[in-house]
Coordinates of N, CA and C in Angstrom, one line a residue:
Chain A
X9 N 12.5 7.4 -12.9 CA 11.4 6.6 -12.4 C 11.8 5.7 -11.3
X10 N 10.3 5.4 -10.0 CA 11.4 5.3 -9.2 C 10.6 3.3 -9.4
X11 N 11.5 2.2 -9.1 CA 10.8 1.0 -8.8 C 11.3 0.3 -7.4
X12 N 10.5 -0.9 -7.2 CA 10.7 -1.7 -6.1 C 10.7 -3.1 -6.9
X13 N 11.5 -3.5 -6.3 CA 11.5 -5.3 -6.6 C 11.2 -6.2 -5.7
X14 N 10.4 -7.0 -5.6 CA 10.4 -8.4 -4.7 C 10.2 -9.5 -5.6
X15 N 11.4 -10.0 -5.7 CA 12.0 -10.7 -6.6 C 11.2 -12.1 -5.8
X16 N 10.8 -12.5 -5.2 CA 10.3 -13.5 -4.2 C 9.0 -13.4 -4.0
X17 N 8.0 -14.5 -5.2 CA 6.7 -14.4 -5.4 C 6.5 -15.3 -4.1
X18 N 6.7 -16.1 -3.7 CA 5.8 -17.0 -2.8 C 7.2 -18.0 -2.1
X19 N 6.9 -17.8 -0.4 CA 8.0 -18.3 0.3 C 7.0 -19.3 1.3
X20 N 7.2 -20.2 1.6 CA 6.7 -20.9 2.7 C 7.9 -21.7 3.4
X21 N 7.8 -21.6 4.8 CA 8.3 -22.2 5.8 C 7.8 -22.9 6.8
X22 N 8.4 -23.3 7.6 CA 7.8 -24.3 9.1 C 7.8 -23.9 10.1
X23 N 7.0 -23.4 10.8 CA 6.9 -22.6 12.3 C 7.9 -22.5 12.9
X24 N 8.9 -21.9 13.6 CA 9.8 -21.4 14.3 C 11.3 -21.3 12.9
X25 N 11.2 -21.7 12.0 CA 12.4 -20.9 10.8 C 12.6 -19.4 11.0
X26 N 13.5 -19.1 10.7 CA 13.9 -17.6 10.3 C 13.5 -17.7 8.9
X27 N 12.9 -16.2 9.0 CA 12.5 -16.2 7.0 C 13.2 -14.5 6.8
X28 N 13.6 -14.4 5.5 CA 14.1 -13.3 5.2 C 13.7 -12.8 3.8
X29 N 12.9 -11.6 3.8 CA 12.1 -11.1 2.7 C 12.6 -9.6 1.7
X30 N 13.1 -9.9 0.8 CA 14.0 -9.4 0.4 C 13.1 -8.0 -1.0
X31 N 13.6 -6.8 -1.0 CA 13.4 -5.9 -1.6 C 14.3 -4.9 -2.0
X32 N 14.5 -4.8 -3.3 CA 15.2 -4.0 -3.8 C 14.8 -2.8 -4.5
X33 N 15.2 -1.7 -4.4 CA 15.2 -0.2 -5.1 C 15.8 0.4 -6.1
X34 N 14.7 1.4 -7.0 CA 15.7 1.9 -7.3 C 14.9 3.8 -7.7
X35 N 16.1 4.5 -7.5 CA 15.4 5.9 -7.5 C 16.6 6.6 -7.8
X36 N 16.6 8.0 -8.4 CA 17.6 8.7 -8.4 C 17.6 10.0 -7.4
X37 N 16.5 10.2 -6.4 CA 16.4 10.9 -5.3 C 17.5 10.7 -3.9
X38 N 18.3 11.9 -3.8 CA 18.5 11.6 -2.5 C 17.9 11.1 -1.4
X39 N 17.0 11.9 -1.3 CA 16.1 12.1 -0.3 C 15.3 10.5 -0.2
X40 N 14.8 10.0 0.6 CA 13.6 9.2 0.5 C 13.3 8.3 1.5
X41 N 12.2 7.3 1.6 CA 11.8 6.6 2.5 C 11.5 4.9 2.0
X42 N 11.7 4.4 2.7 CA 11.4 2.9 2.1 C 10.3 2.4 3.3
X43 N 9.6 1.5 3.1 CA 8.3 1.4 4.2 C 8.2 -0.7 3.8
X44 N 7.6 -1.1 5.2 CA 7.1 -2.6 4.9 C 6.0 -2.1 5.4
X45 N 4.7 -3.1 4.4 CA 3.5 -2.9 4.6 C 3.2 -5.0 4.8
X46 N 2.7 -4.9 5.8 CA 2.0 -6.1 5.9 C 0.5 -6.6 5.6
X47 N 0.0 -7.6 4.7 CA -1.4 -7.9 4.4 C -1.8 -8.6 5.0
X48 N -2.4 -9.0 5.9 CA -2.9 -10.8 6.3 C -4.0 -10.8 5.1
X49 N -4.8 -11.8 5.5 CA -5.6 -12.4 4.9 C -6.9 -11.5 4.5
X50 N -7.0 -10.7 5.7 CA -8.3 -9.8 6.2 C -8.3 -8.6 5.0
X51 N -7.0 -8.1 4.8 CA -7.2 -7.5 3.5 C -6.4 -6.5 3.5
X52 N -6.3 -5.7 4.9 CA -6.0 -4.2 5.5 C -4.5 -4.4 5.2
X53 N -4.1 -3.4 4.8 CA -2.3 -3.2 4.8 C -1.6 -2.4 6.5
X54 N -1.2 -3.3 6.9 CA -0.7 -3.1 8.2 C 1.0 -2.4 8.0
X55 N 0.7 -1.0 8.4 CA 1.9 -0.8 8.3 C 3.1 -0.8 9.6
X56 N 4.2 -1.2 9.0 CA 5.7 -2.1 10.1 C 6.7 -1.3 10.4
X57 N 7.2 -0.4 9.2 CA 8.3 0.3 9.8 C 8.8 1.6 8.1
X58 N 9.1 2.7 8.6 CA 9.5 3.4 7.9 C 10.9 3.7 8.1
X59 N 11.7 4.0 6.7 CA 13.2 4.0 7.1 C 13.4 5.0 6.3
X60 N 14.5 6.6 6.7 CA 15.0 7.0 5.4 C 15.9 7.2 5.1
X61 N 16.6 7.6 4.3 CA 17.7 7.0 3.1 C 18.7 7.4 3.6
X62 N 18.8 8.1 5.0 CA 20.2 8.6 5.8 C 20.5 7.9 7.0
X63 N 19.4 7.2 7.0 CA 19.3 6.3 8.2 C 19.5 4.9 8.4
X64 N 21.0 4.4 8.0 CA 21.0 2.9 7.8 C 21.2 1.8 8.4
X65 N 21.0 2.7 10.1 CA 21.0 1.6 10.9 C 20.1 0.2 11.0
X66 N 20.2 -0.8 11.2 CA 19.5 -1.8 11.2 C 18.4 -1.6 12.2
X67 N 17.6 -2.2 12.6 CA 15.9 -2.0 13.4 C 15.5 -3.3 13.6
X68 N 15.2 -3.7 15.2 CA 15.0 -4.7 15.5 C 13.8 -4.6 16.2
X69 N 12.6 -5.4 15.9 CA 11.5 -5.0 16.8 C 10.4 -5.8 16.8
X70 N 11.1 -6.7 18.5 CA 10.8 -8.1 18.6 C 11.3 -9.3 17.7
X71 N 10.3 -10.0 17.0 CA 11.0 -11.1 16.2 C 11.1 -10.2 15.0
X72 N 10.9 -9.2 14.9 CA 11.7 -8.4 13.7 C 12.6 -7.7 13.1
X73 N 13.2 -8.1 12.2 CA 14.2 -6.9 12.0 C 14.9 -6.6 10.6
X74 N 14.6 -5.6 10.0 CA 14.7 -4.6 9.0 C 17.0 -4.8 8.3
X75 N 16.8 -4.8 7.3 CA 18.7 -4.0 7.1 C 18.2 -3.4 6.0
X76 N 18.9 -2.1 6.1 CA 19.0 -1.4 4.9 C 20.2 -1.2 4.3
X77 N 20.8 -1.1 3.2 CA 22.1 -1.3 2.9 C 22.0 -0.3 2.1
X78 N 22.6 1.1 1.8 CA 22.2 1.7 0.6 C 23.2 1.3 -0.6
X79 N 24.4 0.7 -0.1 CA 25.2 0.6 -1.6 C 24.7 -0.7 -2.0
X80 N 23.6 -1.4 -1.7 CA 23.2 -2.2 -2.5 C 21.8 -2.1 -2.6
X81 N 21.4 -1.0 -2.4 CA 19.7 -0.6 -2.5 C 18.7 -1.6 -2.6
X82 N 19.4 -2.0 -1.0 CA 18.3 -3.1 -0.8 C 18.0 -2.7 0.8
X83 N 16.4 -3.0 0.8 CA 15.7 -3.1 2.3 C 15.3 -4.4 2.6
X84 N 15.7 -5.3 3.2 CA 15.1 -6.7 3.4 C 14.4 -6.6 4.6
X85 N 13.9 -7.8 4.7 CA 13.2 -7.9 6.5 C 13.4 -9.1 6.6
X86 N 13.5 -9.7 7.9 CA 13.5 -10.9 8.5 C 12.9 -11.3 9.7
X87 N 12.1 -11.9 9.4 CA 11.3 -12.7 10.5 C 12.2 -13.5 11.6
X88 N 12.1 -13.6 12.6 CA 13.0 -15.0 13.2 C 11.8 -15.8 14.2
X89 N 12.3 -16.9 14.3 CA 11.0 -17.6 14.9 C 10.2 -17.5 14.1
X90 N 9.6 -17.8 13.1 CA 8.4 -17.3 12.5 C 7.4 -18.0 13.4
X91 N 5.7 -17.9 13.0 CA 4.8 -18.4 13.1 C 3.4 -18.0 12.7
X92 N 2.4 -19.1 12.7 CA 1.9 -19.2 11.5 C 1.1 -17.9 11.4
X93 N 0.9 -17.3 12.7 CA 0.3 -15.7 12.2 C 1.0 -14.8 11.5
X94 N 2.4 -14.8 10.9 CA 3.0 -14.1 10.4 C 2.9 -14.3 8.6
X95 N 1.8 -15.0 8.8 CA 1.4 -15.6 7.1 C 0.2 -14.4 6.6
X96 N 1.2 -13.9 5.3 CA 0.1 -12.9 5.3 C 1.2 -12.8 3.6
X97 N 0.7 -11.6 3.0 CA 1.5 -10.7 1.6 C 2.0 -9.4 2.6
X98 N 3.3 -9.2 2.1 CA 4.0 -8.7 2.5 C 4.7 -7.4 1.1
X99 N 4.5 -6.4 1.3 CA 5.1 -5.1 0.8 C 6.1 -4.4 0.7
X100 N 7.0 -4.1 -0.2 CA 7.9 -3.2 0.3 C 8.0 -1.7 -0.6
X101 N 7.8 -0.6 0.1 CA 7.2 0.7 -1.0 C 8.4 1.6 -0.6
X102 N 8.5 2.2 -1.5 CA 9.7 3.3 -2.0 C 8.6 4.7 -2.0
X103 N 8.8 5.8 -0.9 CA 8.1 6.8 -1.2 C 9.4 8.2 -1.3
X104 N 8.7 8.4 -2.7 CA 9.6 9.9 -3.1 C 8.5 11.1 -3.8
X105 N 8.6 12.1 -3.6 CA 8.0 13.3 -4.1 C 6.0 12.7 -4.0
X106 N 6.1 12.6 -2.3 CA 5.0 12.4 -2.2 C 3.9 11.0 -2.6
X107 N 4.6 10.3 -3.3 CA 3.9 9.2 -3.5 C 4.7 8.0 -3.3
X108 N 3.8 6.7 -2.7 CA 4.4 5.5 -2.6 C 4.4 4.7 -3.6
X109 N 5.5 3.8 -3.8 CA 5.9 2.9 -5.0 C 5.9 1.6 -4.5
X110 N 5.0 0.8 -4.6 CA 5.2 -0.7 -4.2 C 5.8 -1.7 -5.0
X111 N 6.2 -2.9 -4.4 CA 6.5 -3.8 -5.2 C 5.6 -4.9 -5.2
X112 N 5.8 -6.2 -5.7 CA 4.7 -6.7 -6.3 C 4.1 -7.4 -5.1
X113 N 4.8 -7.6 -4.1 CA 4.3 -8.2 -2.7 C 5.4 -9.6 -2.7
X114 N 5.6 -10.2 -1.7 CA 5.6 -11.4 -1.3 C 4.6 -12.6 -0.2
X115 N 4.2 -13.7 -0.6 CA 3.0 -14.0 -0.1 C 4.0 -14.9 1.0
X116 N 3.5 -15.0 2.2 CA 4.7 -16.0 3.0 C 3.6 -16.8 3.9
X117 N 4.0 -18.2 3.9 CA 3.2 -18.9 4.5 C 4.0 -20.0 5.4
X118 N 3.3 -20.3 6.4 CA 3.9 -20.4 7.8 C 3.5 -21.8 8.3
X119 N 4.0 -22.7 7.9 CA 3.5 -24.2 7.8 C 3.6 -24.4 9.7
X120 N 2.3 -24.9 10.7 CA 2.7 -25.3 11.6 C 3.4 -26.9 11.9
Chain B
X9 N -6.7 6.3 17.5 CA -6.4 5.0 16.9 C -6.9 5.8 15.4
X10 N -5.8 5.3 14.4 CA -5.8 5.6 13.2 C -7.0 4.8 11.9
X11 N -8.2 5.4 11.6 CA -9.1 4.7 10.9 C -9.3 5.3 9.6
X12 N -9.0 4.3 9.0 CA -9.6 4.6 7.5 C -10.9 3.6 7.4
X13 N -12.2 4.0 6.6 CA -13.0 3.2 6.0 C -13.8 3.2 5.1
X14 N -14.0 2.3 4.4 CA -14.5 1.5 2.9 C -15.9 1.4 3.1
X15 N -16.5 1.5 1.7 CA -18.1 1.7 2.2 C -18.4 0.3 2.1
X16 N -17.8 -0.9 1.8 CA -18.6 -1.9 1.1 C -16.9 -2.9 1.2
X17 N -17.2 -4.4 1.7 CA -15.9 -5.3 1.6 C -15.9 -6.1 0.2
X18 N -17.6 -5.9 -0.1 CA -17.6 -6.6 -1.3 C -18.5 -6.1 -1.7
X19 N -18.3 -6.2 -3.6 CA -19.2 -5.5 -4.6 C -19.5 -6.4 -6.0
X20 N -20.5 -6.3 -6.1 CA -20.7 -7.1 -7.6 C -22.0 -6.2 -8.4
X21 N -21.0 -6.1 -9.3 CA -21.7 -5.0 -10.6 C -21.5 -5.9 -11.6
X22 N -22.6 -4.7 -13.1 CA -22.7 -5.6 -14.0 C -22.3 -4.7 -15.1
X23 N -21.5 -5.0 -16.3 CA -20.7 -4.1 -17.1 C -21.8 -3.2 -17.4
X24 N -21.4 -1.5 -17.4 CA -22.1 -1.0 -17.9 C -22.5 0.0 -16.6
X25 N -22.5 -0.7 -15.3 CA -22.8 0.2 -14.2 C -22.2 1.4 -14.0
X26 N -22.7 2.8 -13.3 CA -21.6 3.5 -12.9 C -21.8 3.1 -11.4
X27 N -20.7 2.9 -10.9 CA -19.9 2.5 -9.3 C -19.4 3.7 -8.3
X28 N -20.2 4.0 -7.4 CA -19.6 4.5 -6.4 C -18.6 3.9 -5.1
X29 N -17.1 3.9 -5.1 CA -16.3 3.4 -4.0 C -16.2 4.3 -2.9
X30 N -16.8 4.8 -2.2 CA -16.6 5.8 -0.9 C -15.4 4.9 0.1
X31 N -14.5 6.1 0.9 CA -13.6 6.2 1.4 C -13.4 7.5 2.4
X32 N -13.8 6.7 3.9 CA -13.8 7.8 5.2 C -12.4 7.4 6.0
X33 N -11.9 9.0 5.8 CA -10.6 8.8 7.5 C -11.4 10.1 8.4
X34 N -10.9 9.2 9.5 CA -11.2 10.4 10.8 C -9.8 10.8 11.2
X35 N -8.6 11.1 10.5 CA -7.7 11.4 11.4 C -7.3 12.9 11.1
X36 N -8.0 13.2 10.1 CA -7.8 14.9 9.7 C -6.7 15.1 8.6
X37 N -6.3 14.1 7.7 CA -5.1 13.9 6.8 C -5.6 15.0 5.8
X38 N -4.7 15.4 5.2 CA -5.1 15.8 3.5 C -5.0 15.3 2.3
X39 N -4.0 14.3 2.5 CA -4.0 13.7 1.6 C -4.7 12.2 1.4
X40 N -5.0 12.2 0.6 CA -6.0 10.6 0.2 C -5.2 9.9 -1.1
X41 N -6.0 8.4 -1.3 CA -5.2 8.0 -2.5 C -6.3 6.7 -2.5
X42 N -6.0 6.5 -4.1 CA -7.1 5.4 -4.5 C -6.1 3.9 -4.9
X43 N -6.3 3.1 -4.4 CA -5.5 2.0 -5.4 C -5.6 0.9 -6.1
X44 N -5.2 0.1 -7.4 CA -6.1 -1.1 -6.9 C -5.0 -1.7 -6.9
X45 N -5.6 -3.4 -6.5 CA -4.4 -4.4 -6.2 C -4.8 -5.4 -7.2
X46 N -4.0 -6.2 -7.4 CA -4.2 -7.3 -8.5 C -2.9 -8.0 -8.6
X47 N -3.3 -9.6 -8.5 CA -2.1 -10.5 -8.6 C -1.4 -10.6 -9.2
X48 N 0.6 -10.2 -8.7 CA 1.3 -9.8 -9.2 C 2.0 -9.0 -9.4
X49 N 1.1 -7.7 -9.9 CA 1.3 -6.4 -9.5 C 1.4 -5.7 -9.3
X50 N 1.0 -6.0 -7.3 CA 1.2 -5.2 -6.2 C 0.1 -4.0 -6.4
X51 N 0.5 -3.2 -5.7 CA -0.4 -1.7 -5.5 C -0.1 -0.6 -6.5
X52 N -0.9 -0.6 -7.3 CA -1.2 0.5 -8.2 C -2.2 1.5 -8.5
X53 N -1.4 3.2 -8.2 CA -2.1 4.4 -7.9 C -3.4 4.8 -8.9
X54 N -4.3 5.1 -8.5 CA -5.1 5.3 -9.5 C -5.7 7.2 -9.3
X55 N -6.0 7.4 -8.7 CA -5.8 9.0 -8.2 C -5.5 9.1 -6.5
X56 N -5.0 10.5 -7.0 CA -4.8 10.8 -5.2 C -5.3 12.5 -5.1
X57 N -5.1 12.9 -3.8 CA -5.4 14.5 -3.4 C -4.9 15.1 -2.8
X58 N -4.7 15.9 -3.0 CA -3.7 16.5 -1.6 C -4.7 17.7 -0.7
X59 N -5.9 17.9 -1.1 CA -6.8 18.9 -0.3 C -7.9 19.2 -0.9
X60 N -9.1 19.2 -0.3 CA -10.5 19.3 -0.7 C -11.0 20.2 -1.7
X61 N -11.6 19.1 -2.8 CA -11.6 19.8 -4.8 C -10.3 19.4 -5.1
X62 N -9.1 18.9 -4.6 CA -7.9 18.8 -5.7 C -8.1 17.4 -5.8
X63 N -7.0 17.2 -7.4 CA -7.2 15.9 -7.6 C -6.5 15.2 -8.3
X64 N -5.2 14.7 -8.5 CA -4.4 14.4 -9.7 C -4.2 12.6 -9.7
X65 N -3.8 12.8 -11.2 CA -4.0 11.7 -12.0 C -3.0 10.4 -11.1
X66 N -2.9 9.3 -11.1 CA -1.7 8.9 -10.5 C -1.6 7.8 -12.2
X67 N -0.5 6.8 -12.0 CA -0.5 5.8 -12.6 C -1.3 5.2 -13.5
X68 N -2.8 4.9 -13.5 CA -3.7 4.4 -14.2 C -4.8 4.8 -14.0
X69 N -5.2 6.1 -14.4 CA -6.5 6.9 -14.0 C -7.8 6.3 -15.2
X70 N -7.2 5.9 -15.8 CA -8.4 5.5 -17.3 C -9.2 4.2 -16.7
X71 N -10.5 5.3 -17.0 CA -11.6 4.6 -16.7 C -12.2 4.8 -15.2
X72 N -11.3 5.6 -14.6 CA -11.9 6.1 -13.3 C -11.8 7.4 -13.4
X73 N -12.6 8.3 -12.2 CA -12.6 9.3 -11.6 C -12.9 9.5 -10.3
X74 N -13.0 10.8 -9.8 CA -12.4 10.7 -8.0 C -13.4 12.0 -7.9
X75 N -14.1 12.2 -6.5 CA -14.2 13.5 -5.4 C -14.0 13.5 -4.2
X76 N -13.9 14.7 -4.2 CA -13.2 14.7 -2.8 C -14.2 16.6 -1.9
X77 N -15.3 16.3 -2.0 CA -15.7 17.5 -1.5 C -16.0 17.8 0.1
X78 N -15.4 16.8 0.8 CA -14.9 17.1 2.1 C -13.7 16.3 2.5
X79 N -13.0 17.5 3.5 CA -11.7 16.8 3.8 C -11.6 14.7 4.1
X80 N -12.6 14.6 4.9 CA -12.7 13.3 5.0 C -12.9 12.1 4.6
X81 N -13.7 12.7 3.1 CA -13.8 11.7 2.5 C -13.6 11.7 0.8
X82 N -13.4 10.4 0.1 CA -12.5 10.5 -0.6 C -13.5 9.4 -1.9
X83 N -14.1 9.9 -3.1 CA -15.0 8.6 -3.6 C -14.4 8.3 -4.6
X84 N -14.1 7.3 -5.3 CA -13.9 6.4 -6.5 C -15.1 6.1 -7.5
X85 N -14.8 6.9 -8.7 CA -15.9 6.8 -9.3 C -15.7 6.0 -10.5
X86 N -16.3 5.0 -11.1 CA -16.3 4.0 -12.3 C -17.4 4.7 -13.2
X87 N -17.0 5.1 -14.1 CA -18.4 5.3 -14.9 C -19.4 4.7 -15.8
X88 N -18.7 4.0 -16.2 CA -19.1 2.5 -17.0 C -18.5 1.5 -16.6
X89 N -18.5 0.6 -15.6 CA -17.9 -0.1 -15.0 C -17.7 -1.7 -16.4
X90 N -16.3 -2.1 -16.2 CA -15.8 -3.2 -16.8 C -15.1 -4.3 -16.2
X91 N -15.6 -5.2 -17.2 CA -15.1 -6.9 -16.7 C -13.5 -6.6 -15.8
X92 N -12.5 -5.5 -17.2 CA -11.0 -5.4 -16.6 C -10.9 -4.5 -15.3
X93 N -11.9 -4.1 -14.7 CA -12.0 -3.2 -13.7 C -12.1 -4.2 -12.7
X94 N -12.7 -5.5 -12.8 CA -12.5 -6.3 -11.2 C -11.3 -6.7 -10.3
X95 N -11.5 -6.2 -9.4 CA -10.0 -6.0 -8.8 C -10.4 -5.7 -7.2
X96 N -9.4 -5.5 -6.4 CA -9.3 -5.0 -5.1 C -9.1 -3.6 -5.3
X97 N -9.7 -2.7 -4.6 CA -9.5 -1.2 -4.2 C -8.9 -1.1 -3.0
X98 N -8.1 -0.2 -3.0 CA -7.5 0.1 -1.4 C -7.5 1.8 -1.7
X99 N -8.1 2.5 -0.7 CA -7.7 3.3 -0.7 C -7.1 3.9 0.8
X100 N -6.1 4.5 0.9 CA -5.0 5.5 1.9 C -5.2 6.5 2.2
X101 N -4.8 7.4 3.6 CA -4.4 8.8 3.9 C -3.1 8.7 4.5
X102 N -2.8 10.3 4.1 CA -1.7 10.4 5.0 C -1.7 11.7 5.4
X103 N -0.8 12.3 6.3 CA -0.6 13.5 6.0 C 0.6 13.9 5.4
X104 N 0.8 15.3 4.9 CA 1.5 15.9 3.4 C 2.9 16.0 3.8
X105 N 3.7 15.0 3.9 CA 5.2 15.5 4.1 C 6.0 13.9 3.3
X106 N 7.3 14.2 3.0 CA 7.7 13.0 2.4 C 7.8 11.9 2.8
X107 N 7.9 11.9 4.7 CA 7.9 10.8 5.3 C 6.3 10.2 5.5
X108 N 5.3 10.4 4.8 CA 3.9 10.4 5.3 C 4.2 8.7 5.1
X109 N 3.3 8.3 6.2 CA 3.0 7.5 6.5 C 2.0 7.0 5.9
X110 N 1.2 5.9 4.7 CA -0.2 6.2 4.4 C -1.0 4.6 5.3
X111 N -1.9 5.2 5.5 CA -2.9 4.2 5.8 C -4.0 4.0 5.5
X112 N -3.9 2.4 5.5 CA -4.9 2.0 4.3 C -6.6 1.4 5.8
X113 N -7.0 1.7 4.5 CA -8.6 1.1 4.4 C -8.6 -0.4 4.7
X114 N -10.0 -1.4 4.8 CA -9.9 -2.4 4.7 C -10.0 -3.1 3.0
X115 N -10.1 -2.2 2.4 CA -10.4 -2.2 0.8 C -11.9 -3.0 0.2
X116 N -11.8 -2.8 -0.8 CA -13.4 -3.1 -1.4 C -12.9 -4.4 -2.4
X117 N -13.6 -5.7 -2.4 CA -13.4 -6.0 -3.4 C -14.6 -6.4 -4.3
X118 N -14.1 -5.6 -5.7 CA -15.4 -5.3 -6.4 C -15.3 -6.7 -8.0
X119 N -16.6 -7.1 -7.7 CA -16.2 -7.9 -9.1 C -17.8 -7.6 -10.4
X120 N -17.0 -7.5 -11.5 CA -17.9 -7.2 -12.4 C -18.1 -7.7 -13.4
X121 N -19.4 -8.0 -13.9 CA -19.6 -9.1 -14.3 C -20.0 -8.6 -15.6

């Protein structure tokens, strides 16, 4: 069975902090994909970046950027500079044999 | 530009209704997916498809049902709709490969009373 952790119900910071959003895995598939899905407020799940499990290079893109570690089967993300548009629920899904596996979300809010 | 869409941003029924959730992509995917959301947790599968007439169960099919008699669109069916059924719906497409990508809808949120 495969799960996702976001051990991190609710983060709030102060406009320009670095924030770091942390997600953990777990699967017994080689094969697979890990994904961040972003919520704002509006509802829509905005999807951020797809990564797969052979691919551990880190991903930078703009104030974003992704590490995947697989000996510690974790995908985090980190914001840098935050700001307050970056306040939204935040996703991290595990896709194997066709279907995605979410975790519980993290809500992050962006104090100006 | 990638569109999924939801028939309705908000719903209010009354126990006992049957509920239609309609769900349109124009991007030609085959695969679709129903979900709901609820505080805490996260996104959970309720049916999906992989091609027009198919239909399998995902995670928490009880108490819903699904059609899918064109590729593009994808409906959510409640048959007797309940108090524990109020929730956010999201439903996804992607296309069929491991890496698919899914993209969501603006989702429905349905409350029942």
């Amino acid at each position: 069975a495969q799960k996702v952790t976001q051990a991190q119900t609710e983060i709030s910071v102060v406009e320009k902090e670095d924030v770091t959003l942390d997600c953990v895995y777990e699967t017994r598939d080689t094969t697979y994909y890990l994904f961040w899905y972003k919520q704002p407020p509006s509802g829509e799940l905005v999807f951020l970046i797809r990564r797969n499990s052979f691919d551990e290079q880190n991903e930078i893109s703009g104030r974003y950027s992704w590490n995947f570690q697989k000996s510690t089967s974790s995908f985090n993300f980190t914001i840098t500079a935050s700001q307050v548009v970056d306040s939204a629920v935040y996703f991290c899904a595990l896709s194997s044999a066709r279907q995605l596996t979410f975790g519980s979300g993290t809500q992050l809010t962006v104090l100006p | 530009d990638v569109k999924v869409t939801q028939s309705s941003r908000y719903l209010v029924k009354r126990t006992g209704e049957k509920v239609f959730l309609e769900c349109v992509q124009d991007m030609d995917h085959e695969n679709m997916f129903w979900y709901r959301q609820d505080p805490g947790l996260g996104l959970r599968l309720i049916y999906f498809s992989y091609d027009v007439k198919m239909k399998e169960k995902g995670d928490i099919p009880e108490g819903y049902s699904v059609s899918r008699e064109k590729k593009e669109r994808f409906s959510l069916i409640l048959e007797s709709a309940s108090t524990n059924q109020t929730s956010m719906y999201l439903c996804a497409s992607s296309i069929p490969s491991l890496a698919d990508t899914q993209y969501f809808g603006p989702g429905t949120r349905l409350t029942v009373l």
